[in-house]
XYZ file of N, CA and C in Angstrom:
387
model
N 79.925 -11.866 100.536
C 78.937 -12.037 101.587
C 79.035 -10.882 102.570
N 77.895 -10.463 103.028
C 77.847 -9.328 103.945
C 78.226 -9.761 105.352
N 78.790 -8.797 106.071
C 79.160 -9.075 107.456
C 77.907 -9.102 108.321
N 77.968 -9.746 109.473
C 76.801 -9.789 110.365
C 76.360 -8.402 110.829
N 77.342 -7.469 110.971
C 76.986 -6.119 111.393
C 76.147 -5.428 110.322
N 76.505 -5.636 109.041
C 75.763 -5.012 107.941
C 74.347 -5.574 107.872
N 74.210 -6.876 108.089
C 72.879 -7.480 108.079
C 72.039 -6.958 109.236
N 72.657 -6.829 110.402
C 71.936 -6.322 111.563
C 71.476 -4.875 111.315
N 72.373 -4.088 110.719
C 72.032 -2.694 110.437
C 70.895 -2.625 109.419
N 70.935 -3.450 108.387
C 69.877 -3.402 107.380
C 68.549 -3.872 107.968
N 68.570 -4.836 108.873
C 67.340 -5.282 109.534
C 66.785 -4.158 110.411
N 67.665 -3.445 111.099
C 67.222 -2.334 111.939
C 66.602 -1.225 111.089
N 67.208 -0.915 109.963
C 66.665 0.122 109.085
C 65.313 -0.287 108.513
N 65.197 -1.545 108.116
C 63.919 -2.015 107.578
C 62.834 -1.979 108.648
N 63.180 -2.332 109.864
C 62.222 -2.308 110.954
C 61.798 -0.872 111.272
N 62.747 0.042 111.245
C 62.424 1.442 111.527
C 61.551 2.041 110.434
N 61.768 1.640 109.194
C 61.020 2.204 108.073
C 59.663 1.546 107.881
N 59.396 0.458 108.572
C 58.131 -0.258 108.403
C 56.918 0.603 108.718
N 56.985 1.381 109.782
C 55.838 2.176 110.189
C 55.704 3.492 109.450
N 56.694 3.857 108.655
C 56.674 5.148 107.960
C 56.225 4.955 106.528
N 55.263 5.760 106.121
C 54.757 5.662 104.761
C 54.492 7.053 104.219
N 54.941 7.303 103.001
C 54.678 8.577 102.354
C 53.347 8.514 101.621
N 52.798 7.334 101.491
C 51.575 7.156 100.718
C 50.440 8.036 101.238
N 50.265 8.136 102.523
C 49.207 8.965 103.075
C 49.487 10.447 102.926
N 50.773 10.794 102.845
C 51.158 12.194 102.736
C 51.343 12.631 101.287
N 51.274 11.743 100.354
C 51.544 12.047 98.949
C 50.718 13.195 98.390
N 49.394 13.145 98.502
C 48.592 14.265 97.990
C 48.892 15.587 98.707
N 49.175 15.506 99.992
C 49.496 16.705 100.749
C 50.827 17.304 100.294
N 51.808 16.450 100.054
C 53.113 16.923 99.581
C 52.978 17.552 98.200
N 52.193 16.936 97.340
C 51.975 17.499 95.996
C 51.298 18.865 96.091
N 50.306 18.980 96.961
C 49.617 20.260 97.144
C 50.570 21.310 97.697
N 51.437 20.913 98.627
C 52.422 21.841 99.182
C 53.358 22.368 98.095
N 53.841 21.473 97.249
C 54.769 21.884 96.190
C 54.105 22.815 95.184
N 52.883 22.502 94.802
C 52.167 23.355 93.843
C 51.896 24.724 94.465
N 51.460 24.745 95.712
C 51.168 26.014 96.379
C 52.444 26.826 96.594
N 53.537 26.154 96.913
C 54.812 26.856 97.069
C 55.269 27.458 95.746
N 55.026 26.755 94.655
C 55.347 27.293 93.330
C 54.524 28.549 93.054
N 53.268 28.567 93.485
C 52.445 29.760 93.262
C 52.979 30.956 94.035
N 53.497 30.714 95.236
C 54.077 31.809 96.015
C 55.320 32.349 95.307
N 56.162 31.449 94.800
C 57.367 31.889 94.105
C 57.024 32.664 92.835
N 56.086 32.155 92.060
C 55.684 32.837 90.827
C 55.042 34.184 91.155
N 54.209 34.225 92.172
C 53.572 35.478 92.573
C 54.576 36.513 93.046
N 55.589 36.079 93.803
C 56.615 37.010 94.277
C 57.419 37.563 93.101
N 57.757 36.712 92.146
C 58.482 37.187 90.963
C 57.630 38.135 90.127
N 56.350 37.810 89.986
C 55.460 38.682 89.218
C 55.298 40.031 89.910
N 55.230 40.022 91.231
C 55.105 41.282 91.966
C 56.375 42.120 91.823
N 57.522 41.468 91.886
C 58.781 42.190 91.701
C 58.872 42.762 90.291
N 58.407 41.998 89.318
C 58.425 42.491 87.941
C 57.443 43.643 87.770
N 56.294 43.560 88.399
C 55.307 44.636 88.294
C 55.813 45.922 88.945
N 56.624 45.782 89.983
C 57.200 46.959 90.630
C 58.357 47.528 89.824
N 58.814 46.800 88.806
C 59.905 47.276 87.977
C 61.275 46.954 88.520
N 61.346 46.023 89.481
C 62.633 45.692 90.077
C 63.425 44.696 89.249
N 62.739 43.821 88.519
C 63.448 42.865 87.670
C 62.769 42.829 86.312
N 63.528 42.556 85.300
C 62.981 42.383 83.968
C 62.419 43.658 83.374
N 61.838 43.511 82.188
C 61.280 44.669 81.500
C 59.770 44.578 81.350
N 59.175 43.412 81.660
C 57.731 43.258 81.519
C 56.989 43.868 82.690
N 55.672 43.752 82.641
C 54.866 44.316 83.721
C 54.352 43.259 84.688
N 54.640 41.992 84.475
C 54.274 40.936 85.411
C 52.857 40.438 85.304
N 52.124 40.850 84.278
C 50.714 40.479 84.159
C 50.549 38.968 83.957
N 51.342 38.383 83.076
C 51.229 36.946 82.817
C 51.593 36.135 84.055
N 52.677 36.529 84.719
C 53.082 35.840 85.944
C 52.029 35.938 87.030
N 51.362 37.073 87.086
C 50.317 37.256 88.094
C 49.160 36.305 87.844
N 48.757 36.183 86.598
C 47.657 35.274 86.266
C 48.051 33.830 86.529
N 49.286 33.472 86.174
C 49.773 32.109 86.417
C 49.827 31.832 87.916
N 50.296 32.791 88.704
C 50.370 32.600 90.158
C 48.994 32.367 90.757
N 47.998 33.113 90.284
C 46.642 32.921 90.802
C 46.084 31.561 90.401
N 46.346 31.135 89.172
C 45.842 29.832 88.718
C 46.532 28.684 89.446
N 47.841 28.783 89.616
C 48.580 27.726 90.312
C 48.209 27.701 91.790
N 47.993 28.872 92.393
C 47.558 28.919 93.790
C 46.200 28.263 93.981
N 45.285 28.524 93.052
C 43.963 27.890 93.120
C 44.084 26.377 92.956
N 44.954 25.951 92.049
C 45.175 24.515 91.854
C 45.732 23.873 93.126
N 46.684 24.540 93.767
C 47.236 24.027 95.025
C 46.189 23.942 96.112
N 45.300 24.923 96.165
C 44.242 24.893 97.171
C 43.239 23.774 96.896
N 42.951 23.532 95.632
C 42.046 22.428 95.283
C 42.682 21.100 95.647
N 43.971 20.931 95.325
C 44.672 19.695 95.696
C 44.691 19.511 97.208
N 44.895 20.590 97.944
C 44.901 20.505 99.407
C 43.529 20.120 99.943
N 42.478 20.652 99.332
C 41.124 20.287 99.746
C 40.841 18.817 99.507
N 41.287 18.308 98.369
C 41.117 16.878 98.078
C 41.921 16.044 99.072
N 43.149 16.473 99.358
C 43.974 15.732 100.320
C 43.338 15.730 101.706
N 42.735 16.848 102.095
C 42.043 16.887 103.383
C 40.814 15.979 103.383
N 40.134 15.923 102.254
C 38.922 15.108 102.179
C 39.228 13.616 102.268
N 40.361 13.196 101.728
C 40.666 11.757 101.728
C 41.501 11.330 102.929
N 41.925 12.283 103.766
C 42.762 11.947 104.918
C 41.930 11.261 105.997
N 42.482 10.183 106.536
C 41.852 9.478 107.651
C 42.487 9.976 108.941
N 41.698 10.454 109.841
C 42.232 10.915 111.116
C 42.505 12.400 111.116
N 43.090 12.854 112.195
C 43.348 14.276 112.362
C 44.819 14.601 112.295
N 45.190 15.764 112.803
C 46.597 16.157 112.798
C 47.438 15.204 113.635
N 48.615 14.909 113.160
C 49.518 14.030 113.887
C 49.357 12.561 113.579
N 48.429 12.195 112.691
C 48.231 10.791 112.361
C 49.081 10.343 111.190
N 49.765 11.278 110.532
C 50.615 10.915 109.407
C 49.888 10.832 108.091
N 48.706 11.401 108.019
C 47.920 11.338 106.793
C 47.961 12.633 105.989
N 48.783 13.586 106.381
C 48.950 14.806 105.622
C 47.957 15.898 105.912
N 47.307 15.840 107.051
C 46.307 16.862 107.387
C 46.980 18.218 107.606
N 48.054 18.231 108.366
C 48.754 19.484 108.647
C 49.378 20.034 107.366
N 49.944 19.167 106.550
C 50.510 19.603 105.274
C 49.462 20.171 104.343
N 48.270 19.611 104.369
C 47.184 20.119 103.530
C 46.734 21.503 103.981
N 46.652 21.701 105.277
C 46.278 23.024 105.790
C 47.368 24.040 105.430
N 48.619 23.614 105.526
C 49.740 24.479 105.142
C 49.653 24.821 103.654
N 49.275 23.849 102.831
C 49.125 24.100 101.391
C 47.979 25.069 101.122
N 46.913 24.983 101.896
C 45.817 25.951 101.744
C 46.292 27.374 102.014
N 47.092 27.519 103.062
C 47.618 28.843 103.411
C 48.573 29.334 102.324
N 49.466 28.458 101.864
C 50.404 28.840 100.807
C 49.678 29.185 99.509
N 48.659 28.413 99.161
C 47.892 28.702 97.949
C 47.191 30.037 98.040
N 46.644 30.335 99.199
C 45.994 31.628 99.403
C 47.008 32.765 99.309
N 48.184 32.553 99.870
C 49.243 33.555 99.793
C 49.693 33.761 98.346
N 49.840 32.670 97.597
C 50.213 32.778 96.189
C 49.168 33.516 95.381
N 47.889 33.241 95.663
C 46.820 33.959 94.966
C 46.813 35.443 95.336
N 47.081 35.750 96.592
C 47.120 37.156 97.015
C 48.281 37.892 96.353
N 49.446 37.254 96.292
C 50.585 37.874 95.619
C 50.295 38.073 94.140
N 49.669 37.080 93.512
C 49.308 37.201 92.104
C 48.298 38.310 91.872
N 47.307 38.416 92.751
C 46.316 39.475 92.629
C 46.924 40.855 92.818
N 47.839 40.939 93.758
C 48.515 42.225 93.978
C 49.374 42.613 92.780
N 50.081 41.623 92.214
C 50.904 41.884 91.027
C 50.024 42.257 89.843
N 48.875 41.620 89.730
C 47.944 41.927 88.620
C 47.427 43.358 88.741
N 47.065 43.761 89.939
C 46.587 45.127 90.139
C 47.698 46.141 89.871
N 48.893 45.820 90.313
C 50.006 46.741 90.109
C 50.392 46.820 88.636
N 50.307 45.698 87.935
C 50.651 45.722 86.512
C 49.587 46.472 85.714
N 48.349 46.413 86.159
C 47.283 47.145 85.484
C 47.503 48.649 85.633
N 47.924 49.071 86.831
C 48.206 50.488 87.055
C 49.440 50.936 86.293
N 50.432 50.044 86.164
C 51.656 50.395 85.466
C 51.418 50.569 83.978
N 50.361 49.958 83.442
C 50.082 50.054 82.022
C 49.366 51.334 81.627
N 48.904 52.141 82.579
C 48.170 53.367 82.275
C 49.140 54.526 82.027
N 48.757 55.453 81.185
C 49.589 56.637 81.000
C 49.549 57.530 82.228
N 50.309 58.617 82.198
C 50.464 59.484 83.361
C 49.147 60.116 83.816
N 48.205 60.391 82.887
C 46.951 61.004 83.283
C 45.953 60.009 83.867
N 46.288 58.697 83.824
C 45.439 57.686 84.416
C 44.310 57.230 83.535
N 44.208 57.776 82.328
C 43.133 57.378 81.401
C 43.677 56.419 80.362
N 42.982 55.315 80.118
C 43.474 54.371 79.116
C 43.393 54.977 77.708
N 44.331 54.555 76.873
C 44.294 54.953 75.468
C 44.940 56.208 75.261
């Protein structure tokens, strides 16, 4: 049998957790994670395109970063559309805006890596073939 102190503590924890719900923030958190992944993939692709890591040119990573960034931005837009209330209401509005920014950053990094990998694939005279 539990001690009275343990029961009191568990009642206090349950009472404190009653008002907190991740359900409203769920889509926003998912969008944040996807957009953050696009930033990481884009940064790695850019480093690879610069020749700092690996032997590839980063073209595939760049395309993946742009696609994942777009997916994160779409998820953030959906999360913003279904959110009730504004910032500070606990519905993930601020997280969705943050995911939009991260997705845009991931797409920019991917685009930069794609452009750099395209230039890296050209011979010294700059003419293809």
